[in-house]
Amino acid sequence: MSNSQPFFDFAPIWQSRVLLIEGFGIAMFSAVAGIILAIILGLIIALMRLSRFKILRGFAFIYTQLFRGVPLYVLILWIYFGLVYAVGIDIPRIPSGIIALALLNSGYLSETFRSGILAVSNGQREAGQALGLKGWQVARYIILPQAGRIVIPPTGNQFIDAIKDSAILSIIGVPELMKVAQEQANLFYRPFEFYTVAGLLYLVAVLIVSRGITALENRFAKYSRKSGSSENSVVTTATTDASH
Amino acid sequence: MDGYIYNWNVVWDSLPELQQGLIITLQISIVGMALAIIFGLTFAMGRMSNYGYVKKFSTGVVNFARSIPLFVLLFWIYYGLSLKFAINLTAFQAGAIALGITGGAYMAEVFRGGIEAIDLGQREAALAIGLSSSKAFTLVVLPQAIRIIVPQGVNVYVGLLKGATIVSVIGVADMIYVAQYISLNSFTPFEMYSAVGIAFISLTLSVAGLAYLLERRLNRSSANV
């Protein structure tokens, strides 16, 4: 480092602001798309695990074990590089990343949904039926609001993990925030400044989302017998998966 | 792309290298976990402190460390921090520190959760029979809290094991690094990444299984008391 350069120089950040914001947008898009797909997949797998058929239960069990055990890094490499060679499925970068995020998170979410559904007491279903509600009405008005309240905090945590994990998509060249930060850091030779700003942007995204989830929890709290605001913020109810 | 010939022999031929990589993965995750325990215990104590500022500061640090992606932390430490302040960390050291910080934030919550789960009456009873505050903690509260902390701690370790895969991006020669290197030369990414994926799934499942057995054992011993 030559002496003519200032020790800290955040001016290059301002120069690259448009690229950084675009990268941030792609990161958020990947995380949101990934988690939406993961919720759909997770719900299907959860219902399969609760099914009467042994084959469906077995498949769903293996699915959850598989995607909860595999590191995201390996999964992304496998989907993006592995599948092209072996099967000839050429998936572009961003969809590859979204699929990897969806598969990984669906493994965790299916367990969350399963326990959420099981946590609603059977008496609730029976009471609904006794009142003359149809099957879908019991599901819609009795089971879902109660199970929903239970699964909101863990699903929110999963979304936060997906935001953090989206940084790994940079390894296959998805032009998300971390990829942009790497390129710009090399261009200006300012890695400290660019990675600091990238870290802060992720931090802001995570904090906003966790506030949103707490608000959502409080809205759902009206279905709870012990109504009132929930005491645990999302951050304190997080899972113990430290791989993000 | 049709007519692809699977070449699983590459996996067998590279087993010694993969094994070397696996050892590196285990080493970095264990060093990271040791740092996580120190970091976690410190900030768990901080969060339970009676001093408002210590409490606020510790809570802030834990939430901060948990909100930054491990991947970003790794780059920030290895390329950012060590270059800026000329610390000259090796890739292994930077990786272990990043794992230690992320894991530490989770461990802080595990420690705090475990300690706070112990009924306050236990501590009060210990103080009432004349134990000092520190003895009440080490002899009465901690042994009970360990039962809750250990299984969850193993889960954090499983997370770190999976998280440790990303250290290959800064050049640590772990299992993924080996797999990437070999698949580039032999054009067998599918086989190599499948093998690594299977290795990791079996590794994480067996460690998680161990946690389950441990939990059962610890619960059994508590029932006998």
Tab-separated table of C-alpha atoms in Angstrom:
chain	number	residue	atom	x	y	z
A	1	MET	CA	0.000	0.000	0.000
A	2	SER	CA	1.460	3.350	-1.000
A	3	ASN	CA	1.415	6.194	1.455
A	4	SER	CA	-0.422	8.554	-0.838
A	5	GLN	CA	-3.620	6.575	-0.331
A	6	PRO	CA	-5.832	7.225	2.686
A	7	PHE	CA	-6.073	4.389	5.207
A	8	PHE	CA	-9.852	4.223	5.004
A	9	ASP	CA	-11.426	5.250	1.759
A	10	PHE	CA	-15.152	4.806	1.350
A	11	ALA	CA	-15.370	6.893	-1.812
A	12	PRO	CA	-15.183	3.810	-4.091
A	13	ILE	CA	-18.297	2.507	-2.326
A	14	TRP	CA	-20.207	5.592	-3.416
A	15	GLN	CA	-18.918	5.141	-6.961
A	16	SER	CA	-20.150	1.545	-7.007
A	17	ARG	CA	-23.438	2.268	-5.233
A	18	VAL	CA	-25.656	1.351	-8.186
A	19	LEU	CA	-23.926	-2.011	-8.631
A	20	LEU	CA	-24.098	-2.714	-4.905
A	21	ILE	CA	-27.808	-1.894	-4.747
A	22	GLU	CA	-28.472	-4.102	-7.775
A	23	GLY	CA	-26.543	-6.898	-6.098
A	24	PHE	CA	-28.533	-6.366	-2.921
A	25	GLY	CA	-31.729	-6.622	-4.950
A	26	ILE	CA	-30.639	-9.889	-6.558
A	27	ALA	CA	-29.650	-11.282	-3.146
A	28	MET	CA	-33.063	-10.410	-1.698
A	29	PHE	CA	-34.875	-11.752	-4.754
A	30	SER	CA	-32.991	-15.065	-4.487
A	31	ALA	CA	-33.727	-15.360	-0.785
A	32	VAL	CA	-37.444	-14.516	-1.208
A	33	ALA	CA	-37.916	-16.820	-4.203
A	34	GLY	CA	-35.981	-19.558	-2.419
A	35	ILE	CA	-38.038	-19.332	0.757
A	36	ILE	CA	-41.385	-19.217	-1.090
A	37	LEU	CA	-40.481	-22.379	-2.985
A	38	ALA	CA	-39.169	-23.885	0.256
A	39	ILE	CA	-42.491	-23.188	2.015
A	40	ILE	CA	-44.437	-24.912	-0.780
A	41	LEU	CA	-42.054	-27.890	-0.898
A	42	GLY	CA	-41.841	-28.043	2.887
A	43	LEU	CA	-45.645	-28.153	3.209
A	44	ILE	CA	-45.870	-30.974	0.653
A	45	ILE	CA	-43.149	-32.959	2.416
A	46	ALA	CA	-44.741	-32.320	5.828
A	47	LEU	CA	-48.094	-33.640	4.575
A	48	MET	CA	-46.308	-36.649	3.079
A	49	ARG	CA	-44.707	-37.387	6.436
A	50	LEU	CA	-48.145	-37.293	8.050
A	51	SER	CA	-49.615	-39.482	5.328
A	52	ARG	CA	-51.123	-42.919	5.809
A	53	PHE	CA	-48.916	-44.407	3.111
A	54	LYS	CA	-45.631	-45.857	4.206
A	55	ILE	CA	-43.872	-45.108	0.886
A	56	LEU	CA	-44.718	-41.403	1.093
A	57	ARG	CA	-43.632	-41.274	4.724
A	58	GLY	CA	-40.366	-43.016	3.907
A	59	PHE	CA	-39.624	-40.739	0.962
A	60	ALA	CA	-40.358	-37.622	3.003
A	61	PHE	CA	-38.157	-38.862	5.832
A	62	ILE	CA	-35.185	-39.470	3.534
A	63	TYR	CA	-35.794	-36.091	1.862
A	64	THR	CA	-35.612	-34.213	5.160
A	65	GLN	CA	-32.519	-36.083	6.355
A	66	LEU	CA	-30.799	-35.493	3.010
A	67	PHE	CA	-31.357	-31.769	2.750
A	68	ARG	CA	-30.776	-31.062	6.403
A	69	GLY	CA	-27.457	-32.860	6.277
A	70	VAL	CA	-25.952	-31.500	3.083
A	71	PRO	CA	-24.011	-28.218	3.195
A	72	LEU	CA	-25.394	-25.494	0.909
A	73	TYR	CA	-22.014	-25.059	-0.741
A	74	VAL	CA	-21.901	-28.689	-1.869
A	75	LEU	CA	-25.539	-28.589	-2.990
A	76	ILE	CA	-24.955	-25.514	-5.155
A	77	LEU	CA	-21.843	-26.979	-6.772
A	78	TRP	CA	-23.666	-30.246	-7.354
A	79	ILE	CA	-26.662	-28.572	-9.006
A	80	TYR	CA	-24.742	-26.047	-11.082
A	81	PHE	CA	-21.659	-28.006	-12.141
A	82	GLY	CA	-22.555	-31.620	-11.412
A	83	LEU	CA	-25.913	-31.874	-13.134
A	84	VAL	CA	-24.704	-30.257	-16.363
A	85	TYR	CA	-22.039	-32.845	-16.913
A	86	ALA	CA	-23.874	-35.939	-15.810
A	87	VAL	CA	-27.481	-35.370	-16.762
A	88	GLY	CA	-27.125	-32.525	-19.231
A	89	ILE	CA	-29.503	-30.274	-17.307
A	90	ASP	CA	-28.072	-26.820	-17.810
A	91	ILE	CA	-29.695	-24.565	-15.232
A	92	PRO	CA	-28.664	-20.882	-15.322
A	93	ARG	CA	-26.895	-19.395	-12.320
A	94	ILE	CA	-29.714	-17.589	-10.534
A	95	PRO	CA	-32.267	-20.423	-10.829
A	96	SER	CA	-29.573	-22.885	-9.681
A	97	GLY	CA	-29.000	-20.813	-6.588
A	98	ILE	CA	-32.713	-20.428	-5.899
A	99	ILE	CA	-33.290	-24.173	-6.301
A	100	ALA	CA	-30.447	-24.931	-3.894
A	101	LEU	CA	-31.829	-22.485	-1.307
A	102	ALA	CA	-35.328	-23.927	-1.772
A	103	LEU	CA	-34.260	-27.569	-1.380
A	104	LEU	CA	-32.097	-26.889	1.657
A	105	ASN	CA	-34.684	-24.780	3.477
A	106	SER	CA	-37.579	-27.094	2.585
A	107	GLY	CA	-35.862	-29.852	4.557
A	108	TYR	CA	-35.931	-27.727	7.711
A	109	LEU	CA	-39.354	-26.209	7.050
A	110	SER	CA	-41.056	-29.568	6.532
A	111	GLU	CA	-40.071	-30.508	10.089
A	112	THR	CA	-41.325	-27.142	11.346
A	113	PHE	CA	-44.665	-27.538	9.566
A	114	ARG	CA	-45.086	-31.124	10.685
A	115	SER	CA	-44.600	-30.233	14.338
A	116	GLY	CA	-46.838	-27.171	13.880
A	117	ILE	CA	-49.680	-29.266	12.507
A	118	LEU	CA	-49.205	-31.943	15.171
A	119	ALA	CA	-49.189	-29.293	17.896
A	120	VAL	CA	-52.811	-28.358	17.182
A	121	SER	CA	-54.756	-30.693	19.436
A	122	ASN	CA	-57.009	-33.276	17.861
A	123	GLY	CA	-59.885	-31.998	19.971
A	124	GLN	CA	-59.831	-28.797	17.915
A	125	ARG	CA	-60.500	-30.745	14.718
A	126	GLU	CA	-63.188	-32.800	16.383
A	127	ALA	CA	-64.831	-29.711	17.852
A	128	GLY	CA	-64.857	-28.128	14.391
A	129	GLN	CA	-66.471	-31.195	12.906
A	130	ALA	CA	-68.988	-31.342	15.740
A	131	LEU	CA	-70.018	-27.775	14.895
A	132	GLY	CA	-70.820	-29.010	11.400
A	133	LEU	CA	-67.839	-27.508	9.566
A	134	LYS	CA	-66.695	-29.229	6.398
A	135	GLY	CA	-63.218	-30.731	6.075
A	136	TRP	CA	-61.707	-27.721	4.287
A	137	GLN	CA	-63.416	-25.328	6.675
A	138	VAL	CA	-61.840	-27.123	9.629
A	139	ALA	CA	-58.466	-26.856	7.911
A	140	ARG	CA	-58.977	-23.218	6.917
A	141	TYR	CA	-60.572	-21.765	10.036
A	142	ILE	CA	-59.435	-24.074	12.848
A	143	ILE	CA	-56.130	-25.817	12.105
A	144	LEU	CA	-54.330	-23.303	9.883
A	145	PRO	CA	-54.631	-20.181	12.062
A	146	GLN	CA	-53.373	-22.098	15.083
A	147	ALA	CA	-50.611	-23.982	13.262
A	148	GLY	CA	-49.692	-20.754	11.464
A	149	ARG	CA	-49.083	-18.978	14.734
A	150	ILE	CA	-46.771	-21.774	15.849
A	151	VAL	CA	-44.737	-21.915	12.639
A	152	ILE	CA	-44.277	-18.180	12.057
A	153	PRO	CA	-41.190	-17.690	14.274
A	154	PRO	CA	-39.218	-20.708	12.958
A	155	THR	CA	-40.222	-19.931	9.358
A	156	GLY	CA	-39.041	-16.370	9.874
A	157	ASN	CA	-35.716	-17.655	11.155
A	158	GLN	CA	-35.434	-19.825	8.093
A	159	PHE	CA	-36.006	-16.769	5.917
A	160	ILE	CA	-33.234	-14.949	7.755
A	161	ASP	CA	-30.934	-17.931	7.224
A	162	ALA	CA	-31.837	-17.876	3.526
A	163	ILE	CA	-30.855	-14.198	3.298
A	164	LYS	CA	-27.510	-14.966	4.921
A	165	ASP	CA	-26.999	-18.077	2.809
A	166	SER	CA	-27.684	-16.175	-0.402
A	167	ALA	CA	-24.134	-14.778	-0.094
A	168	ILE	CA	-22.839	-18.258	-0.969
A	169	LEU	CA	-24.518	-18.017	-4.397
A	170	SER	CA	-21.587	-15.823	-5.421
A	171	ILE	CA	-19.426	-18.941	-5.841
A	172	ILE	CA	-21.316	-19.909	-8.998
A	173	GLY	CA	-21.238	-16.324	-10.236
A	174	VAL	CA	-24.713	-15.126	-9.299
A	175	PRO	CA	-24.272	-11.334	-9.459
A	176	GLU	CA	-25.634	-10.807	-5.944
A	177	LEU	CA	-24.289	-8.446	-3.292
A	178	MET	CA	-21.288	-10.533	-2.235
A	179	LYS	CA	-20.202	-11.138	-5.835
A	180	VAL	CA	-20.424	-7.410	-6.575
A	181	ALA	CA	-18.498	-6.630	-3.395
A	182	GLN	CA	-15.753	-9.075	-4.396
A	183	GLU	CA	-15.429	-7.608	-7.884
A	184	GLN	CA	-15.433	-4.023	-6.711
A	185	ALA	CA	-13.056	-4.787	-3.827
A	186	ASN	CA	-10.561	-6.210	-6.320
A	187	LEU	CA	-11.079	-3.347	-8.738
A	188	PHE	CA	-10.403	-0.602	-6.189
A	189	TYR	CA	-8.168	-2.770	-3.992
A	190	ARG	CA	-10.376	-1.862	-1.020
A	191	PRO	CA	-11.530	-5.226	0.398
A	192	PHE	CA	-12.010	-3.949	3.957
A	193	GLU	CA	-14.336	-1.132	2.917
A	194	PHE	CA	-16.399	-3.185	0.483
A	195	TYR	CA	-16.834	-6.218	2.749
A	196	THR	CA	-17.723	-3.962	5.671
A	197	VAL	CA	-20.463	-2.317	3.643
A	198	ALA	CA	-21.669	-5.687	2.316
A	199	GLY	CA	-21.836	-7.017	5.873
A	200	LEU	CA	-23.783	-3.962	7.038
A	201	LEU	CA	-26.274	-4.328	4.179
A	202	TYR	CA	-26.935	-7.956	5.164
A	203	LEU	CA	-27.248	-6.824	8.772
A	204	VAL	CA	-29.855	-4.209	7.843
A	205	ALA	CA	-31.828	-6.732	5.796
A	206	VAL	CA	-31.808	-9.254	8.647
A	207	LEU	CA	-32.852	-6.646	11.220
A	208	ILE	CA	-35.727	-5.371	9.059
A	209	VAL	CA	-36.976	-8.886	8.408
A	210	SER	CA	-36.793	-9.866	12.078
A	211	ARG	CA	-38.787	-6.752	13.017
A	212	GLY	CA	-41.349	-7.711	10.394
A	213	ILE	CA	-41.644	-11.212	11.761
A	214	THR	CA	-42.117	-9.969	15.307
A	215	ALA	CA	-44.923	-7.731	14.042
A	216	LEU	CA	-46.496	-10.678	12.217
A	217	GLU	CA	-46.217	-12.798	15.362
A	218	ASN	CA	-48.048	-10.131	17.323
A	219	ARG	CA	-50.848	-10.007	14.752
A	220	PHE	CA	-51.271	-13.745	14.993
A	221	ALA	CA	-51.116	-13.584	18.778
A	222	LYS	CA	-54.842	-12.715	18.793
A	223	TYR	CA	-55.547	-16.362	17.967
A	224	SER	CA	-53.700	-17.343	21.081
A	225	ARG	CA	-55.556	-17.836	24.332
A	226	LYS	CA	-52.818	-15.912	26.115
A	227	SER	CA	-53.205	-12.869	23.906
A	228	GLY	CA	-50.844	-9.949	23.953
A	229	SER	CA	-47.523	-9.300	22.345
A	230	SER	CA	-45.058	-12.141	22.116
A	231	GLU	CA	-42.058	-11.638	24.287
A	232	ASN	CA	-39.496	-13.455	22.245
A	233	SER	CA	-38.070	-11.590	19.325
A	234	VAL	CA	-37.051	-13.684	16.368
A	235	VAL	CA	-33.391	-13.441	17.135
A	236	THR	CA	-33.798	-15.046	20.521
A	237	THR	CA	-35.911	-17.915	19.229
A	238	ALA	CA	-33.492	-18.822	16.455
A	239	THR	CA	-32.529	-22.377	15.715
A	240	THR	CA	-29.135	-23.712	16.638
A	241	ASP	CA	-27.994	-24.324	13.073
A	242	ALA	CA	-24.799	-22.321	12.895
A	243	SER	CA	-23.966	-23.118	9.279
A	244	HIS	CA	-25.018	-19.752	7.919
B	1	MET	CA	-24.524	-34.223	-23.339
B	2	ASP	CA	-26.198	-37.591	-23.796
B	3	GLY	CA	-24.167	-40.713	-23.448
B	4	TYR	CA	-22.357	-39.420	-20.400
B	5	ILE	CA	-20.179	-42.137	-18.964
B	6	TYR	CA	-20.183	-42.117	-15.199
B	7	ASN	CA	-16.706	-42.422	-13.851
B	8	TRP	CA	-16.989	-43.367	-10.205
B	9	ASN	CA	-13.445	-44.728	-10.271
B	10	VAL	CA	-12.225	-41.141	-9.944
B	11	VAL	CA	-13.828	-41.039	-6.515
B	12	TRP	CA	-12.114	-44.272	-5.432
B	13	ASP	CA	-8.770	-43.145	-6.821
B	14	SER	CA	-8.925	-39.848	-4.973
B	15	LEU	CA	-9.988	-41.281	-1.625
B	16	PRO	CA	-6.603	-40.561	0.031
B	17	GLU	CA	-6.810	-36.885	-1.010
B	18	LEU	CA	-10.438	-36.655	0.047
B	19	GLN	CA	-9.509	-38.160	3.393
B	20	GLN	CA	-6.814	-35.521	3.824
B	21	GLY	CA	-9.420	-32.878	3.022
B	22	LEU	CA	-11.839	-34.387	5.516
B	23	ILE	CA	-9.196	-34.169	8.247
B	24	ILE	CA	-8.696	-30.471	7.468
B	25	THR	CA	-12.480	-29.947	7.613
B	26	LEU	CA	-12.628	-31.663	11.001
B	27	GLN	CA	-9.627	-29.716	12.304
B	28	ILE	CA	-10.969	-26.307	11.291
B	29	SER	CA	-14.431	-27.080	12.632
B	30	ILE	CA	-13.017	-28.271	15.976
B	31	VAL	CA	-10.795	-25.190	16.382
B	32	GLY	CA	-13.791	-23.057	15.369
B	33	MET	CA	-15.956	-24.820	17.953
B	34	ALA	CA	-13.363	-24.276	20.700
B	35	LEU	CA	-13.347	-20.556	19.891
B	36	ALA	CA	-17.158	-20.600	19.757
B	37	ILE	CA	-17.345	-22.066	23.258
B	38	ILE	CA	-15.006	-19.403	24.690
B	39	PHE	CA	-16.765	-16.596	22.821
B	40	GLY	CA	-20.193	-17.984	23.621
B	41	LEU	CA	-19.557	-18.453	27.331
B	42	THR	CA	-18.136	-14.933	27.627
B	43	PHE	CA	-21.109	-13.286	25.983
B	44	ALA	CA	-23.667	-15.520	27.683
B	45	MET	CA	-22.236	-14.313	31.010
B	46	GLY	CA	-22.338	-10.774	29.652
B	47	ARG	CA	-25.988	-11.119	28.700
B	48	MET	CA	-26.864	-12.357	32.175
B	49	SER	CA	-24.839	-9.653	33.888
B	50	ASN	CA	-26.415	-7.310	36.429
B	51	TYR	CA	-24.772	-4.326	34.793
B	52	GLY	CA	-27.029	-2.724	32.214
B	53	TYR	CA	-24.244	-1.656	29.884
B	54	VAL	CA	-22.511	-5.051	29.879
B	55	LYS	CA	-25.865	-6.675	29.181
B	56	LYS	CA	-26.719	-4.329	26.322
B	57	PHE	CA	-23.259	-4.583	24.809
B	58	SER	CA	-23.246	-8.393	24.936
B	59	THR	CA	-26.740	-8.626	23.469
B	60	GLY	CA	-25.678	-6.284	20.677
B	61	VAL	CA	-22.564	-8.287	19.874
B	62	VAL	CA	-24.471	-11.586	19.799
B	63	ASN	CA	-27.224	-10.239	17.546
B	64	PHE	CA	-24.651	-8.569	15.314
B	65	ALA	CA	-22.562	-11.731	14.941
B	66	ARG	CA	-25.687	-13.705	14.156
B	67	SER	CA	-26.917	-11.359	11.461
B	68	ILE	CA	-23.736	-11.304	9.375
B	69	PRO	CA	-23.441	-14.215	6.928
B	70	LEU	CA	-20.544	-16.559	7.685
B	71	PHE	CA	-19.407	-16.150	4.087
B	72	VAL	CA	-19.164	-12.364	4.414
B	73	LEU	CA	-17.436	-12.675	7.784
B	74	LEU	CA	-14.849	-14.976	6.225
B	75	PHE	CA	-14.029	-12.531	3.435
B	76	TRP	CA	-14.069	-9.589	5.800
B	77	ILE	CA	-11.547	-11.252	8.121
B	78	TYR	CA	-9.320	-12.835	5.489
B	79	TYR	CA	-9.181	-10.161	2.797
B	80	GLY	CA	-10.434	-7.086	4.628
B	81	LEU	CA	-9.162	-7.091	8.160
B	82	SER	CA	-5.907	-8.963	7.740
B	83	LEU	CA	-4.845	-6.869	4.733
B	84	LYS	CA	-5.868	-3.557	6.236
B	85	PHE	CA	-4.095	-4.077	9.528
B	86	ALA	CA	-1.361	-6.343	8.138
B	87	ILE	CA	-2.237	-9.176	10.539
B	88	ASN	CA	-1.272	-11.831	7.986
B	89	LEU	CA	-3.671	-14.525	9.061
B	90	THR	CA	-3.411	-17.835	7.264
B	91	ALA	CA	-6.524	-19.037	5.472
B	92	PHE	CA	-6.964	-21.710	8.139
B	93	GLN	CA	-6.770	-19.174	10.972
B	94	ALA	CA	-9.193	-16.794	9.264
B	95	GLY	CA	-11.613	-19.656	8.660
B	96	ALA	CA	-11.431	-20.847	12.255
B	97	ILE	CA	-12.006	-17.310	13.573
B	98	ALA	CA	-15.011	-16.765	11.299
B	99	LEU	CA	-16.489	-20.097	12.415
B	100	GLY	CA	-15.709	-19.171	16.028
B	101	ILE	CA	-17.570	-15.859	15.784
B	102	THR	CA	-20.650	-17.287	14.069
B	103	GLY	CA	-20.698	-20.370	16.283
B	104	GLY	CA	-20.019	-18.238	19.353
B	105	ALA	CA	-23.143	-16.182	18.759
B	106	TYR	CA	-25.200	-19.372	18.667
B	107	MET	CA	-23.346	-20.871	21.637
B	108	ALA	CA	-24.007	-17.733	23.698
B	109	GLU	CA	-27.733	-18.389	23.286
B	110	VAL	CA	-27.295	-22.077	24.065
B	111	PHE	CA	-25.392	-21.311	27.287
B	112	ARG	CA	-27.847	-18.645	28.340
B	113	GLY	CA	-30.855	-20.828	27.536
B	114	GLY	CA	-29.369	-23.737	29.471
B	115	ILE	CA	-28.498	-21.679	32.533
B	116	GLU	CA	-31.773	-19.770	32.609
B	117	ALA	CA	-33.739	-23.003	32.287
B	118	ILE	CA	-32.558	-24.020	35.753
B	119	ASP	CA	-35.125	-23.068	38.329
B	120	LEU	CA	-34.112	-20.023	40.367
B	121	GLY	CA	-34.975	-21.987	43.501
B	122	GLN	CA	-31.943	-24.195	42.925
B	123	ARG	CA	-29.632	-21.238	43.213
B	124	GLU	CA	-31.527	-19.804	46.150
B	125	ALA	CA	-31.392	-23.148	47.940
B	126	ALA	CA	-27.644	-23.383	47.333
B	127	LEU	CA	-27.145	-19.887	48.719
B	128	ALA	CA	-29.397	-20.709	51.667
B	129	ILE	CA	-27.262	-23.675	52.702
B	130	GLY	CA	-24.267	-21.359	52.739
B	131	LEU	CA	-22.577	-21.842	49.370
B	132	SER	CA	-20.889	-18.810	47.879
B	133	SER	CA	-22.302	-17.335	44.695
B	134	SER	CA	-19.568	-18.858	42.530
B	135	LYS	CA	-19.885	-22.269	44.214
B	136	ALA	CA	-23.651	-22.183	43.824
B	137	PHE	CA	-23.048	-21.687	40.109
B	138	THR	CA	-20.318	-24.278	39.561
B	139	LEU	CA	-21.654	-26.970	41.904
B	140	VAL	CA	-25.414	-26.591	41.579
B	141	VAL	CA	-26.539	-24.630	38.519
B	142	LEU	CA	-23.888	-25.603	35.957
B	143	PRO	CA	-24.078	-29.408	36.369
B	144	GLN	CA	-27.807	-29.217	35.700
B	145	ALA	CA	-27.481	-26.757	32.857
B	146	ILE	CA	-24.882	-28.957	31.122
B	147	ARG	CA	-27.614	-31.486	30.387
B	148	ILE	CA	-29.400	-28.920	28.275
B	149	ILE	CA	-26.284	-27.286	26.864
B	150	VAL	CA	-24.408	-30.340	25.569
B	151	PRO	CA	-26.964	-31.710	23.086
B	152	GLN	CA	-27.656	-28.221	21.714
B	153	GLY	CA	-23.947	-27.540	21.568
B	154	VAL	CA	-23.495	-30.622	19.412
B	155	ASN	CA	-26.163	-29.242	17.089
B	156	VAL	CA	-24.206	-26.013	16.816
B	157	TYR	CA	-21.154	-28.097	15.988
B	158	VAL	CA	-23.065	-29.853	13.194
B	159	GLY	CA	-23.868	-26.412	11.816
B	160	LEU	CA	-20.212	-25.401	11.974
B	161	LEU	CA	-19.225	-28.618	10.240
B	162	LYS	CA	-21.515	-27.702	7.364
B	163	GLY	CA	-20.448	-24.073	7.489
B	164	ALA	CA	-16.797	-25.149	7.378
B	165	THR	CA	-17.261	-26.205	3.754
B	166	ILE	CA	-17.085	-22.604	2.584
B	167	VAL	CA	-13.505	-22.093	3.806
B	168	SER	CA	-12.328	-23.654	0.576
B	169	VAL	CA	-13.159	-20.363	-1.195
B	170	ILE	CA	-10.223	-18.709	0.554
B	171	GLY	CA	-7.967	-21.630	-0.279
B	172	VAL	CA	-8.116	-23.961	2.723
B	173	ALA	CA	-7.462	-27.421	1.253
B	174	ASP	CA	-10.561	-29.059	2.721
B	175	MET	CA	-12.685	-31.809	1.200
B	176	ILE	CA	-14.555	-29.462	-1.156
B	177	TYR	CA	-11.308	-27.908	-2.327
B	178	VAL	CA	-9.945	-31.359	-3.150
B	179	ALA	CA	-13.191	-32.285	-4.916
B	180	GLN	CA	-13.118	-29.091	-6.977
B	181	TYR	CA	-9.499	-29.585	-7.912
B	182	ILE	CA	-9.969	-33.183	-8.989
B	183	SER	CA	-13.216	-32.573	-10.844
B	184	LEU	CA	-11.595	-29.774	-12.831
B	185	ASN	CA	-8.892	-32.146	-14.009
B	186	SER	CA	-11.053	-35.172	-14.656
B	187	PHE	CA	-14.341	-33.441	-15.697
B	188	THR	CA	-16.289	-35.422	-13.126
B	189	PRO	CA	-17.992	-32.774	-10.971
B	190	PHE	CA	-21.149	-34.871	-10.636
B	191	GLU	CA	-19.315	-37.854	-9.176
B	192	MET	CA	-17.012	-35.816	-6.949
B	193	TYR	CA	-19.705	-33.536	-5.511
B	194	SER	CA	-22.067	-36.466	-5.025
B	195	ALA	CA	-19.368	-38.286	-3.067
B	196	VAL	CA	-18.613	-35.219	-0.951
B	197	GLY	CA	-22.327	-34.628	-0.389
B	198	ILE	CA	-22.835	-38.218	0.775
B	199	ALA	CA	-19.773	-37.981	3.014
B	200	PHE	CA	-21.143	-34.835	4.640
B	201	ILE	CA	-24.640	-36.178	5.083
B	202	SER	CA	-23.301	-39.290	6.810
B	203	LEU	CA	-20.976	-37.179	8.935
B	204	THR	CA	-23.640	-34.724	10.091
B	205	LEU	CA	-26.204	-37.477	10.637
B	206	SER	CA	-23.815	-39.503	12.770
B	207	VAL	CA	-22.820	-36.485	14.874
B	208	ALA	CA	-26.500	-35.600	15.280
B	209	GLY	CA	-27.196	-39.234	16.217
B	210	LEU	CA	-24.459	-38.989	18.811
B	211	ALA	CA	-26.149	-35.891	20.235
B	212	TYR	CA	-29.409	-37.810	20.496
B	213	LEU	CA	-27.761	-40.689	22.389
B	214	LEU	CA	-25.953	-38.233	24.635
B	215	GLU	CA	-29.194	-36.412	25.377
B	216	ARG	CA	-30.904	-39.664	26.326
B	217	ARG	CA	-27.996	-40.681	28.535
B	218	LEU	CA	-27.884	-37.333	30.280
B	219	ASN	CA	-31.630	-37.411	30.852
B	220	ARG	CA	-31.419	-40.917	32.260
B	221	SER	CA	-28.749	-39.937	34.746
B	222	SER	CA	-30.868	-37.008	35.863
B	223	ALA	CA	-33.820	-39.324	36.495
B	224	ASN	CA	-31.689	-41.440	38.832
B	225	VAL	CA	-30.682	-38.537	41.029
